[in-house]
């Protein structure tokens, strides 16, 4: 959070499965469009927060499978675990707070009385989250009965049904919405309340996010029945919340347009971007460069000397490219090697994206830009 010098322009708090990530799109096109937009225009002054039902274990698996950017803050296990930064430092205060009047054993005893409940995998059982599978048709009845049982035992719990299949039991003070409120309080205390906050979700455990005061919200077009129903009953008249017509990450970008939250054209949506270049920021330049690199190697742009000339003109004659291995070479030399790579990835599902772009002016007009560059080809 201290990466920024002041309050974030925009804080995006997004669910992952079927919100940021579209599991029905093996090419991850919308996600890659979002990534380019974020790194080009938001990374340097905004905060990216993932709020997922996943435990740390299977969150880690998703990070390996999909081109997800590195978030600033990660809220996992349905708002019961908050971590900060890339090294994912846990918020122990939040954990302690949730322990109040929470008793795992009692919940286990009571849930054992319901044969309709099937325990989820071991990884998804967390200190303050117990998760089951439960058939949709039986959900409301079981939830009511279970809630009564737990109340009788004097526990303050929250029961949440998601994706038409998953049932989570958490301390009452937990959940995605409560975790976000806690985070906003914390930012406020440090004078860092974001100028705008946008929450994004698709299923039952995301409903709470939309109840946090003063945030904008988007239900992606593919939202689950339980969330759409919640929206119809609770939020339809609220102009700060929309049900997008676009799926997943494209729905998030639609919300950025709808609520005028800042730049909304992904560099990926600009064809022939090299000729339409605008000198916006070093971060933007890096995104544009690698976008061109992808298109060049896929053979999707014209094999023209003009492009190479424009590239050469962007980089200062003495500019250097330093690889993590320590190899250091003039940028113009890197551009020369690019010439021979034209079309070598033609017909392949080849994608390039950058993550964690940061920049600083080291002397007048000279910028040091750092970033991670990723490539995937299937
Ligand atoms: C994720 C979690 C699962 C939880 C579900 C709904 O899929 O892995 O444990 O039940 O989200 O919150
Ligand atoms: Mg989801």
XYZ file of C-alpha atoms and ligand atoms in Angstrom:
391
model
C 0.000 0.000 0.000
C 2.902 2.350 0.633
C 3.921 1.872 -2.993
C 1.909 5.010 -3.775
C 2.780 8.428 -2.422
C -0.795 9.341 -1.650
C -4.375 8.156 -1.987
C -5.087 5.870 -4.930
C -6.942 7.389 -7.881
C -8.820 4.150 -8.257
C -9.007 1.040 -6.129
C -10.415 -1.969 -7.930
C -11.617 -4.737 -5.655
C -12.385 -7.721 -7.820
C -13.409 -11.296 -7.406
C -11.341 -13.717 -9.516
C -13.250 -16.752 -10.800
C -15.640 -15.703 -13.557
C -15.106 -12.019 -12.723
C -11.477 -11.132 -13.435
C -10.842 -14.570 -14.944
C -13.090 -16.012 -17.631
C -12.588 -19.764 -17.431
C -14.550 -20.097 -20.670
C -11.950 -18.100 -22.594
C -8.768 -20.143 -22.996
C -7.069 -17.188 -24.717
C -7.788 -14.852 -21.767
C -8.464 -12.015 -24.177
C -10.482 -9.772 -21.854
C -8.023 -10.295 -19.020
C -5.093 -9.373 -21.250
C -6.965 -6.251 -22.368
C -7.550 -5.316 -18.735
C -3.918 -5.981 -17.868
C -2.668 -3.654 -20.604
C -5.066 -0.926 -19.464
C -4.039 -1.302 -15.834
C -0.287 -1.294 -16.404
C -0.404 1.538 -18.941
C -2.655 3.900 -17.021
C -3.353 2.812 -13.448
C -0.511 0.849 -11.917
C 1.467 3.920 -10.872
C -1.370 5.665 -9.049
C -3.983 3.038 -8.211
C -4.546 -0.099 -6.167
C -5.493 -3.540 -7.395
C -7.189 -5.762 -4.837
C -8.294 -9.346 -5.424
C -11.103 -10.593 -3.239
C -11.590 -14.311 -3.726
C -13.274 -17.289 -2.098
C -10.135 -19.307 -2.794
C -7.742 -20.337 -0.061
C -4.103 -19.238 -0.382
C -3.263 -22.672 -1.835
C -5.645 -22.620 -4.759
C -5.258 -18.870 -5.231
C -1.578 -19.647 -5.860
C -2.558 -22.287 -8.405
C -4.745 -19.828 -10.299
C -1.910 -17.281 -10.399
C 0.194 -19.908 -12.178
C -2.510 -20.889 -14.640
C -3.760 -17.480 -15.728
C -2.102 -14.189 -16.734
C -3.186 -12.422 -13.550
C -1.368 -9.248 -12.575
C 0.235 -8.970 -9.153
C -2.272 -7.324 -6.819
C -1.411 -4.811 -4.088
C -3.714 -6.483 -1.594
C -5.178 -9.990 -1.545
C -8.330 -10.891 0.344
C -8.786 -14.651 0.358
C -11.048 -17.336 1.813
C -14.189 -15.171 1.469
C -12.878 -12.188 3.381
C -11.307 -14.097 6.244
C -7.657 -13.584 5.236
C -6.124 -10.270 4.171
C -2.535 -9.950 2.963
C -0.498 -6.999 1.751
C 2.031 -6.654 -1.013
C 3.818 -9.164 -3.161
C 5.219 -10.977 -0.180
C 1.653 -11.342 1.067
C 2.119 -10.163 4.647
C -0.944 -11.301 6.640
C -3.092 -8.860 8.585
C -3.005 -10.485 12.025
C -5.260 -7.869 13.534
C -8.054 -8.944 11.169
C -7.558 -12.604 12.100
C -7.708 -11.845 15.815
C -10.790 -9.726 15.377
C -12.588 -12.560 13.574
C -11.827 -15.048 16.299
C -14.292 -13.342 18.592
C -17.169 -15.719 19.298
C -16.062 -18.150 16.602
C -15.756 -21.801 17.331
C -14.828 -24.192 14.530
C -15.531 -27.315 16.547
C -19.087 -26.332 17.343
C -19.752 -25.534 13.687
C -18.331 -28.940 12.700
C -20.526 -30.682 15.258
C -23.689 -28.995 14.046
C -23.000 -29.370 10.328
C -22.373 -33.099 10.831
C -26.120 -33.396 11.468
C -26.845 -32.456 7.857
C -26.218 -35.314 5.404
C -26.919 -32.888 2.507
C -23.611 -31.161 3.235
C -20.439 -32.545 1.688
C -17.185 -31.131 2.959
C -15.003 -29.410 0.332
C -11.329 -30.318 -0.044
C -8.931 -29.941 2.873
C -7.239 -26.889 1.303
C -10.528 -24.940 1.423
C -11.034 -25.477 5.168
C -9.443 -22.474 6.818
C -9.159 -21.240 10.404
C -12.199 -19.005 9.946
C -13.960 -20.632 7.014
C -15.656 -24.003 6.771
C -16.868 -24.949 3.306
C -19.239 -27.525 1.893
C -20.995 -28.452 -1.318
C -24.754 -28.308 -1.246
C -27.213 -28.940 -4.074
C -29.073 -25.871 -5.263
C -32.554 -27.357 -4.703
C -31.826 -28.078 -1.066
C -29.939 -24.887 -0.302
C -32.500 -22.561 1.236
C -34.040 -25.215 3.511
C -30.714 -26.473 4.802
C -29.413 -22.948 5.320
C -32.417 -21.977 7.422
C -32.249 -25.075 9.588
C -28.489 -24.834 10.008
C -28.680 -21.198 10.928
C -31.142 -22.018 13.723
C -28.922 -24.816 15.054
C -25.879 -22.572 15.199
C -27.826 -19.770 16.797
C -28.959 -22.141 19.520
C -25.333 -22.933 20.240
C -24.707 -19.217 20.720
C -22.500 -18.660 17.671
C -22.457 -15.507 15.522
C -21.920 -16.964 12.092
C -22.543 -16.003 8.513
C -23.724 -18.574 5.993
C -23.128 -17.772 2.335
C -24.235 -19.680 -0.750
C -22.302 -19.195 -4.004
C -22.098 -20.520 -7.548
C -25.236 -22.571 -7.027
C -23.124 -25.173 -5.217
C -20.821 -23.841 -2.469
C -21.790 -23.169 1.129
C -19.391 -21.271 3.378
C -19.690 -20.743 7.101
C -17.687 -17.830 8.493
C -17.597 -15.670 11.617
C -20.366 -13.076 11.379
C -17.847 -10.247 11.193
C -16.128 -11.827 8.160
C -17.047 -11.850 4.477
C -15.866 -9.917 1.463
C -17.853 -6.785 2.328
C -16.686 -6.663 5.937
C -13.094 -7.198 4.874
C -13.364 -4.309 2.421
C -14.870 -2.038 5.084
C -11.976 -2.924 7.371
C -9.500 -2.152 4.595
C -11.146 1.183 3.803
C -11.035 2.138 7.498
C -7.379 1.289 7.595
C -6.665 3.386 4.498
C -8.717 6.229 5.911
C -6.754 6.199 9.152
C -3.594 6.700 7.100
C -5.178 9.510 5.055
C -5.171 7.196 2.043
C -8.812 6.692 1.219
C -8.986 6.038 -2.568
C -10.652 8.719 -4.672
C -12.817 6.032 -6.285
C -13.413 2.405 -5.417
C -14.940 -0.100 -7.813
C -16.075 -3.529 -6.640
C -16.601 -6.348 -9.135
C -18.236 -9.725 -8.723
C -20.316 -12.542 -10.161
C -21.607 -14.751 -7.342
C -23.259 -14.966 -3.927
C -20.191 -14.274 -1.836
C -19.693 -11.002 -3.762
C -23.106 -9.541 -2.798
C -21.678 -7.982 0.365
C -19.151 -6.014 -1.653
C -22.022 -4.050 -3.165
C -23.297 -2.999 0.254
C -20.142 -1.108 1.212
C -21.017 2.615 1.312
C -19.719 4.939 -1.384
C -18.289 2.337 -3.719
C -19.152 1.810 -7.359
C -20.059 -1.718 -8.288
C -20.328 -3.971 -11.300
C -21.964 -7.364 -11.622
C -20.426 -8.863 -14.720
C -22.907 -9.948 -17.419
C -22.324 -13.605 -16.611
C -23.220 -13.168 -12.915
C -24.741 -16.192 -11.175
C -28.456 -16.455 -10.540
C -28.105 -15.915 -6.764
C -26.302 -12.580 -7.262
C -28.650 -11.385 -10.012
C -31.556 -12.131 -7.702
C -29.874 -10.306 -4.839
C -29.346 -7.329 -7.160
C -33.002 -7.319 -8.240
C -34.164 -7.345 -4.637
C -31.634 -4.996 -3.102
C -29.826 -2.748 -5.531
C -31.671 -2.235 -8.794
C -32.427 1.434 -8.120
C -28.872 2.191 -7.077
C -27.154 4.178 -9.845
C -23.731 3.323 -8.386
C -24.164 -0.340 -9.268
C -24.541 -1.765 -12.758
C -25.155 -5.157 -14.245
C -22.771 -5.092 -17.191
C -23.575 -6.398 -20.633
C -20.002 -7.630 -21.014
C -18.476 -10.728 -19.479
C -15.779 -10.848 -16.792
C -12.849 -8.415 -17.201
C -14.626 -6.767 -20.144
C -17.476 -5.991 -17.728
C -14.994 -4.372 -15.342
C -13.739 -2.142 -18.162
C -17.327 -1.330 -19.071
C -17.834 -0.087 -15.501
C -14.756 2.144 -15.771
C -16.426 3.770 -18.792
C -19.867 3.894 -17.218
C -18.750 5.586 -14.001
C -16.056 7.722 -15.716
C -13.362 6.361 -13.428
C -10.430 7.216 -15.678
C -8.814 6.067 -18.886
C -10.865 3.326 -20.410
C -9.339 2.339 -23.735
C -7.097 -0.655 -23.431
C -3.938 -0.300 -25.518
C -4.886 -3.717 -26.909
C -7.950 -2.182 -28.497
C -5.921 0.275 -30.538
C -4.964 -1.270 -33.827
C -1.881 0.053 -35.529
C -0.938 1.492 -32.178
C 2.604 2.309 -33.266
C 1.399 5.028 -35.638
C -1.085 6.439 -33.172
C 1.415 6.735 -30.361
C 0.928 9.358 -27.728
C 3.670 10.119 -25.320
C 1.760 9.505 -22.111
C 4.036 7.954 -19.527
C 6.986 5.564 -19.358
C 4.598 2.842 -18.151
C 2.427 3.362 -21.178
C 5.477 3.171 -23.456
C 6.461 -0.208 -22.047
C 2.967 -1.609 -22.543
C 2.879 -0.271 -26.121
C 6.322 -1.654 -26.871
C 5.464 -5.197 -25.785
C 2.124 -5.058 -27.487
C 3.924 -4.235 -30.702
C 6.446 -7.000 -29.950
C 3.595 -9.515 -29.636
C 1.944 -8.386 -32.845
C 5.243 -8.282 -34.693
C 6.145 -11.830 -33.689
C 2.655 -13.052 -34.518
C 3.068 -11.406 -37.900
C -0.064 -9.373 -37.355
C 1.406 -6.041 -38.374
C 2.993 -5.171 -41.660
C 6.644 -6.150 -41.911
C 7.698 -2.597 -42.501
C 10.943 -0.768 -41.904
C 8.822 2.204 -40.903
C 7.814 0.485 -37.676
C 11.391 -0.226 -36.764
C 12.272 3.396 -37.421
C 9.503 4.589 -35.125
C 10.722 2.206 -32.443
C 14.255 3.499 -32.778
C 12.999 7.045 -32.490
C 11.167 6.291 -29.234
C 14.263 5.085 -27.426
C 17.107 7.425 -26.681
C 20.284 6.521 -28.619
C 22.066 5.805 -25.342
C 19.113 4.008 -23.743
C 19.850 0.596 -22.256
C 17.975 -2.584 -21.697
C 19.043 -4.507 -18.588
C 17.959 -8.130 -18.332
C 17.520 -9.710 -14.851
C 20.449 -12.001 -15.734
C 22.608 -8.887 -15.676
C 23.077 -8.696 -19.438
C 23.017 -5.089 -20.403
C 22.636 -3.978 -24.009
C 21.793 -0.816 -25.904
C 18.090 -0.609 -26.577
C 18.781 -0.062 -30.267
C 20.498 -3.420 -30.401
C 17.429 -5.085 -28.884
C 15.339 -3.470 -31.579
C 17.691 -4.859 -34.247
C 17.200 -8.410 -32.978
C 13.461 -7.857 -33.191
C 13.707 -7.414 -36.973
C 14.558 -11.101 -37.440
C 11.755 -12.305 -35.227
C 8.999 -11.070 -37.504
C 6.233 -13.653 -37.773
C 8.095 -16.403 -35.903
C 4.988 -16.935 -33.738
C 2.536 -16.792 -36.608
C -0.513 -18.991 -36.102
C 0.450 -19.638 -32.485
C -1.530 -18.499 -29.490
C 1.341 -16.243 -28.433
C 0.741 -13.576 -25.772
C 2.925 -11.090 -23.983
C 2.006 -9.010 -20.953
C 3.813 -6.862 -18.441
C 3.267 -6.723 -14.700
C 4.402 -4.435 -11.867
C 5.466 -1.595 -14.135
C 7.135 1.187 -12.165
C 9.180 4.162 -13.244
C 11.239 7.005 -11.852
C 12.950 9.966 -13.451
C 16.604 9.426 -12.603
C 17.863 12.594 -14.243
C 16.109 15.211 -16.293
C 14.344 13.382 -19.119
C 15.908 9.998 -18.279
C 13.674 7.342 -16.900
C 14.368 4.069 -15.212
C 11.487 1.729 -15.891
C 11.163 -1.619 -14.127
C 8.676 -4.333 -14.935
C 8.127 -8.078 -15.273
C 7.539 -9.295 -18.814
C 5.686 -12.567 -19.337
C 5.160 -14.624 -22.471
C 2.927 -17.583 -23.118
C 2.621 -19.649 -26.259
C 0.354 -22.647 -26.689
C -14.093 -20.696 -3.792
C -13.533 -21.485 -2.628
C -14.601 -22.320 -1.967
C -15.814 -21.468 -1.638
C -16.292 -20.753 -2.880
C -17.466 -19.827 -2.616
O -14.443 -21.552 -4.816
O -12.484 -22.320 -3.073
O -14.103 -22.920 -0.791
O -16.824 -22.272 -1.094
O -15.248 -19.973 -3.392
O -17.175 -18.858 -1.683
Mg -16.601 -15.641 -8.775
